[in-house]
CSV table of C-alpha atoms and ligand atoms in Angstrom, one decimal:
chain,number,residue,atom,x,y,z
A,37,MET,CA,23.9,41.0,14.6
A,38,ARG,CA,22.9,42.6,11.3
A,39,PRO,CA,19.5,44.2,11.1
A,40,SER,CA,17.0,42.1,9.1
A,41,LEU,CA,15.8,45.2,7.3
A,42,ILE,CA,17.5,48.6,6.8
A,43,VAL,CA,15.2,51.5,5.8
A,44,ALA,CA,15.5,55.1,4.6
A,45,THR,CA,12.7,57.3,5.8
A,46,GLY,CA,11.1,60.8,5.6
A,47,SER,CA,8.1,62.4,7.2
A,48,ALA,CA,6.1,65.7,7.2
A,49,THR,CA,3.1,67.1,9.0
A,50,HIS,CA,1.0,70.2,8.6
A,51,PRO,CA,-2.1,71.5,10.5
A,52,GLY,CA,-3.8,72.2,7.2
A,53,LEU,CA,-5.7,75.4,6.4
A,54,ARG,CA,-8.8,75.1,8.5
A,55,ARG,CA,-7.5,74.1,11.9
A,56,THR,CA,-5.1,75.9,14.2
A,57,LEU,CA,-4.1,72.9,16.2
A,58,ASN,CA,-2.3,69.8,14.7
A,59,GLU,CA,-3.8,66.8,16.6
A,60,ASP,CA,-1.8,64.3,14.5
A,61,ALA,CA,1.3,62.9,15.9
A,62,HIS,CA,3.9,60.6,14.4
A,63,LEU,CA,7.0,58.6,15.0
A,64,ALA,CA,9.4,57.8,12.2
A,65,LEU,CA,12.5,56.3,13.9
A,66,ALA,CA,13.5,52.7,13.2
A,67,PRO,CA,12.0,50.3,13.8
A,68,VAL,CA,8.8,52.2,14.4
A,69,PHE,CA,6.9,54.2,11.7
A,70,VAL,CA,3.4,55.1,13.0
A,71,VAL,CA,0.9,57.9,12.6
A,72,ALA,CA,-1.8,58.8,15.3
A,73,ASP,CA,-4.7,61.1,14.4
A,74,GLY,CA,-6.1,62.4,17.6
A,75,MET,CA,-9.7,63.5,18.2
A,76,GLY,CA,-11.8,64.9,21.0
A,77,GLY,CA,-11.5,68.7,20.7
A,78,HIS,CA,-10.2,71.1,23.3
A,79,GLU,CA,-6.6,69.7,22.9
A,80,ALA,CA,-7.8,66.2,24.0
A,81,GLY,CA,-7.0,64.7,20.6
A,82,ASP,CA,-3.6,66.4,20.7
A,83,ARG,CA,-2.8,64.8,24.0
A,84,ALA,CA,-4.2,61.4,23.0
A,85,SER,CA,-2.1,61.1,19.9
A,86,ALA,CA,1.0,62.3,21.7
A,87,ALA,CA,0.4,59.8,24.5
A,88,VAL,CA,0.3,56.9,22.0
A,89,ILE,CA,3.4,58.0,20.3
A,90,ALA,CA,5.2,58.3,23.7
A,91,GLU,CA,4.4,54.7,24.4
A,92,PHE,CA,5.9,53.5,21.1
A,93,SER,CA,9.0,55.7,21.5
A,94,GLY,CA,10.2,53.1,24.1
A,95,CYS,CA,10.7,50.7,21.2
A,96,VAL,CA,13.0,53.0,19.1
A,97,GLY,CA,16.5,51.8,18.5
A,98,ARG,CA,15.8,48.1,18.6
A,99,PRO,CA,16.7,46.1,15.5
A,100,SER,CA,13.2,44.7,15.1
A,101,LEU,CA,10.0,44.1,17.1
A,102,GLU,CA,7.6,41.3,17.6
A,103,LEU,CA,3.8,41.3,17.6
A,104,GLU,CA,3.9,41.1,21.4
A,105,ASP,CA,6.0,44.3,21.6
A,106,VAL,CA,3.4,46.1,19.5
A,107,SER,CA,0.4,44.8,21.3
A,108,ARG,CA,2.0,45.6,24.7
A,109,ALA,CA,2.8,49.2,23.6
A,110,LEU,CA,-0.8,49.4,22.3
A,111,ALA,CA,-2.2,48.2,25.6
A,112,ARG,CA,-0.1,50.8,27.5
A,113,ALA,CA,-1.2,53.5,25.1
A,114,ARG,CA,-4.8,52.6,25.6
A,115,GLU,CA,-4.4,53.0,29.4
A,116,ALA,CA,-2.6,56.3,28.9
A,117,VAL,CA,-5.4,57.6,26.7
A,118,GLU,CA,-8.1,56.4,29.1
A,119,GLU,CA,-6.5,58.2,31.9
A,120,LEU,CA,-6.6,61.4,29.8
A,121,SER,CA,-10.3,60.8,29.2
A,122,THR,CA,-11.2,60.3,32.9
A,123,SER,CA,-9.3,63.4,34.0
A,124,GLY,CA,-11.6,65.7,32.1
A,125,ASP,CA,-15.1,65.7,30.6
A,126,VAL,CA,-13.8,65.2,27.0
A,127,ARG,CA,-13.5,61.7,25.7
A,128,ALA,CA,-10.1,61.7,24.0
A,129,GLY,CA,-9.3,59.2,21.3
A,130,THR,CA,-6.9,58.5,18.5
A,131,THR,CA,-6.2,56.3,15.5
A,132,LEU,CA,-3.0,54.5,15.0
A,133,SER,CA,-1.6,53.1,11.8
A,134,GLY,CA,1.8,52.1,10.5
A,135,VAL,CA,4.5,49.5,10.3
A,136,VAL,CA,7.3,48.3,12.5
A,137,VAL,CA,10.3,46.3,11.3
A,138,ALA,CA,10.0,42.7,12.2
A,139,ALA,CA,12.1,39.6,11.7
A,140,VAL,CA,11.1,36.0,11.1
A,141,ASP,CA,14.1,33.6,11.2
A,142,GLY,CA,16.4,36.5,10.6
A,143,MET,CA,14.5,37.7,7.5
A,144,GLY,CA,13.1,41.2,7.2
A,145,TYR,CA,9.4,41.6,7.5
A,146,TRP,CA,6.9,44.4,7.9
A,147,LEU,CA,4.4,44.2,10.7
A,148,ALA,CA,1.6,46.6,10.0
A,149,VAL,CA,-0.9,47.7,12.7
A,150,ASN,CA,-4.1,49.6,12.3
A,151,ILE,CA,-6.9,50.9,14.4
A,152,GLY,CA,-9.2,53.6,13.0
A,153,ASP,CA,-9.0,55.3,9.6
A,154,SER,CA,-5.4,56.4,9.2
A,155,ARG,CA,-3.8,54.3,6.5
A,156,THR,CA,-0.8,52.2,5.6
A,157,TYR,CA,0.0,51.5,2.0
A,158,ARG,CA,2.7,49.6,0.2
A,159,LEU,CA,4.1,50.6,-3.2
A,160,ALA,CA,5.8,47.5,-4.8
A,161,ASP,CA,6.4,46.8,-8.4
A,162,GLY,CA,4.6,50.0,-9.4
A,163,GLU,CA,1.4,49.0,-7.6
A,164,LEU,CA,0.0,51.1,-4.7
A,165,GLU,CA,-1.9,48.7,-2.3
A,166,GLN,CA,-3.7,49.8,0.8
A,167,ILE,CA,-2.6,47.3,3.5
A,168,SER,CA,-4.8,48.6,6.3
A,169,VAL,CA,-8.6,48.4,6.2
A,170,ASP,CA,-10.3,51.5,7.6
A,171,HIS,CA,-12.4,51.1,10.7
A,172,SER,CA,-15.1,53.5,9.6
A,173,VAL,CA,-18.8,53.6,8.9
A,174,VAL,CA,-18.3,54.2,5.2
A,175,GLN,CA,-15.9,51.3,4.9
A,176,GLU,CA,-18.6,49.0,6.4
A,177,LEU,CA,-21.1,50.5,3.9
A,178,ILE,CA,-18.6,49.8,1.0
A,179,GLU,CA,-18.2,46.2,2.2
A,180,SER,CA,-22.0,45.7,2.4
A,181,GLY,CA,-22.4,47.1,-1.1
A,182,GLU,CA,-24.4,50.2,0.0
A,183,LEU,CA,-21.8,52.7,-1.1
A,184,THR,CA,-19.1,52.8,-3.8
A,185,VAL,CA,-15.6,54.0,-3.0
A,186,GLU,CA,-16.4,57.2,-4.9
A,187,GLU,CA,-19.7,57.8,-3.0
A,188,ALA,CA,-17.9,57.1,0.3
A,189,MET,CA,-15.4,59.9,-0.4
A,190,ALA,CA,-18.2,62.4,-0.4
A,191,ASP,CA,-20.5,60.8,2.2
A,192,ARG,CA,-21.3,63.0,5.2
A,193,ARG,CA,-20.4,60.0,7.5
A,194,ARG,CA,-16.9,59.6,6.1
A,195,ASN,CA,-15.2,60.9,9.3
A,196,ILE,CA,-17.0,58.5,11.7
A,197,ILE,CA,-14.7,55.8,12.8
A,198,THR,CA,-15.8,52.5,14.4
A,199,ARG,CA,-12.7,51.7,16.4
A,200,ALA,CA,-10.1,53.9,18.2
A,201,ILE,CA,-7.7,54.0,21.0
A,202,GLY,CA,-9.7,55.6,23.7
A,203,ALA,CA,-13.0,57.4,22.9
A,204,SER,CA,-14.8,54.6,24.8
A,205,SER,CA,-13.7,52.1,22.1
A,206,THR,CA,-12.6,48.6,23.0
A,207,GLY,CA,-12.1,47.6,19.3
A,208,ASP,CA,-9.0,45.6,18.6
A,209,ALA,CA,-6.2,46.5,16.3
A,210,ASP,CA,-5.7,44.6,13.0
A,211,TYR,CA,-2.2,43.3,12.3
A,212,TRP,CA,-0.6,42.1,9.0
A,213,LEU,CA,2.8,40.4,8.8
A,214,PHE,CA,4.4,40.3,5.4
A,215,PRO,CA,7.9,39.8,4.0
A,216,ALA,CA,9.9,42.9,3.1
A,217,GLU,CA,11.2,43.1,-0.4
A,218,LEU,CA,14.1,45.3,-1.6
A,219,GLY,CA,12.5,48.4,-3.1
A,220,ASP,CA,9.3,48.3,-1.1
A,221,ARG,CA,8.0,51.8,-0.3
A,222,ILE,CA,5.6,52.1,2.7
A,223,LEU,CA,3.3,55.1,3.0
A,224,VAL,CA,1.7,55.8,6.4
A,225,CYS,CA,-0.7,58.8,6.6
A,226,SER,CA,-3.6,60.4,8.3
A,227,ASP,CA,-6.9,60.9,6.5
A,228,GLY,CA,-5.9,64.5,5.9
A,229,LEU,CA,-3.9,63.2,3.0
A,230,THR,CA,-6.2,60.6,1.6
A,231,SER,CA,-9.3,62.8,1.8
A,232,GLU,CA,-7.6,65.5,-0.3
A,233,VAL,CA,-5.3,63.7,-2.7
A,234,PRO,CA,-6.5,60.9,-5.0
A,235,ASP,CA,-4.7,57.5,-4.8
A,236,ALA,CA,-3.6,57.8,-8.4
A,237,ARG,CA,-1.8,61.1,-7.6
A,238,ILE,CA,-0.3,59.7,-4.4
A,239,ARG,CA,1.1,56.8,-6.4
A,240,GLU,CA,2.5,59.1,-9.1
A,241,ILE,CA,4.4,61.1,-6.5
A,242,LEU,CA,5.7,58.0,-4.7
A,243,MET,CA,6.8,56.5,-8.1
A,244,THR,CA,8.7,59.6,-9.3
A,245,VAL,CA,10.1,61.3,-6.2
A,246,THR,CA,13.0,59.1,-5.0
A,247,ASP,CA,14.0,60.8,-1.8
A,248,PRO,CA,11.6,59.8,1.0
A,249,GLN,CA,11.8,63.2,2.8
A,250,THR,CA,11.1,65.1,-0.4
A,251,ALA,CA,8.2,62.7,-1.3
A,252,SER,CA,6.7,63.2,2.2
A,253,GLU,CA,6.8,67.0,1.9
A,254,LEU,CA,5.4,67.0,-1.6
A,255,LEU,CA,2.4,64.8,-0.5
A,256,VAL,CA,1.7,67.2,2.4
A,257,ASP,CA,2.0,70.2,0.1
A,258,GLU,CA,-0.5,68.7,-2.3
A,259,ALA,CA,-3.0,68.0,0.4
A,260,VAL,CA,-2.7,71.6,1.6
A,261,ALA,CA,-3.1,72.9,-1.9
A,262,ALA,CA,-6.2,70.7,-2.4
A,263,GLY,CA,-7.9,72.4,0.5
A,264,GLY,CA,-6.1,71.2,3.7
A,265,ARG,CA,-9.4,70.7,5.6
A,266,ASP,CA,-7.8,68.4,8.1
A,267,ASN,CA,-4.4,67.9,9.7
A,268,ILE,CA,-2.0,66.1,7.4
A,269,THR,CA,0.7,63.7,8.3
A,270,VAL,CA,2.8,61.5,6.0
A,271,ILE,CA,5.6,59.0,6.6
A,272,VAL,CA,7.5,57.3,3.7
A,273,VAL,CA,9.7,54.3,4.5
A,274,ASP,CA,11.9,52.6,1.9
A,275,ALA,CA,13.4,49.2,2.2
A,276,VAL,CA,17.0,49.7,1.2
A,277,SER,CA,18.6,46.5,2.5
A,278,VAL,CA,16.7,43.3,3.3
A,279,ALA,CA,18.2,40.1,4.8
A,280,SER,CA,16.3,37.4,3.2
A,281,ARG,CA,18.1,34.1,3.5
A,282,PRO,CA,17.4,32.2,6.7
A,283,GLY,CA,20.2,30.4,8.5
A,284,THR,CA,23.0,32.4,6.9
A,285,LEU,CA,25.9,33.2,9.1
A,286,LEU,CA,25.8,37.0,8.9
A,287,ALA,CA,29.6,37.5,9.2
A,288,THR,CA,30.3,39.8,6.3
A,289,ASP,CA,28.4,42.1,4.0
A,290,SER,CA,28.4,39.6,1.3
A,291,ASP,CA,26.3,37.3,3.4
A,292,ILE,CA,23.4,39.7,3.1
A,293,ASP,CA,21.5,38.4,0.1
A,294,MET,CA,18.9,40.5,-1.7
A,295,ASP,CA,15.8,38.5,-2.4
A,296,THR,CA,15.1,38.7,-6.2
A,297,ARG,CA,12.5,36.0,-6.3
A,298,PRO,CA,9.1,36.9,-7.5
A,299,ARG,CA,7.0,38.4,-4.8
A,300,GLU,CA,4.8,35.8,-3.0
A,301,ALA,CA,1.4,36.7,-1.9
A,302,ALA,CA,1.6,38.7,1.3
A,303,ALA,CA,1.3,36.5,4.4
A,304,GLY,CA,-2.3,36.3,5.6
A,305,GLY,CA,-3.6,38.9,7.9
A,306,VAL,CA,-3.2,38.2,11.6
A,307,ARG,CA,-6.3,39.6,13.3
B,1105,LIG,MG1,-7.7,63.4,10.5
């Protein structure tokens, strides 16, 4: 059976300039494109993010995943991180953000998942849209009207997250399921990118650098050049072929139709 969605991808990571250890981890192998930003100090964050990525590695190589696959991997990841936490005196924890390739009636979809303040964006028709909603203190203050987005960037509480995998958090992940369109470019990143490089510059790079690997490396380089105060991880995923007509017998290449209809509003969030 033909895959519902074929992607081209690139990724890059860097410890930054202030930290010796890179506690970010990532997986960028179809159908899984996720970033985990570990925390906890004394290598606990390192082990937490690695444990989560290890759980999702089991899904690599499948043509597409379902919500249940992701929630199961997440549940196993939570157990693995909790085990880390109880084996020492440090409460390990990690964020998780990204997309997996999904299929609905044979059509290509993105299933985005988020817990914490790593981010998933979509660049489509020249617009860079943040899909994930940060689980952070400053995000809550933005939503309640107490802080503007600009104030939040400089607020001393900007690194405090309200949900995590591990770190004594039981907060659920958010999920979004939306149809993939030919030309979609997904960006998944840790906050080491977004706290250093403004969205407008991120958009400019994603718009002008065609190759996803080169774009990933350039984004990381910019974050390092801007100060590199945190670990930085970037994944760029491009939709290069999207099966979009349900019920078609996918016998030959010509049966794969590119969806050229106007983009419909992204399917509502599944929470
Ligand atoms: Mg970070």
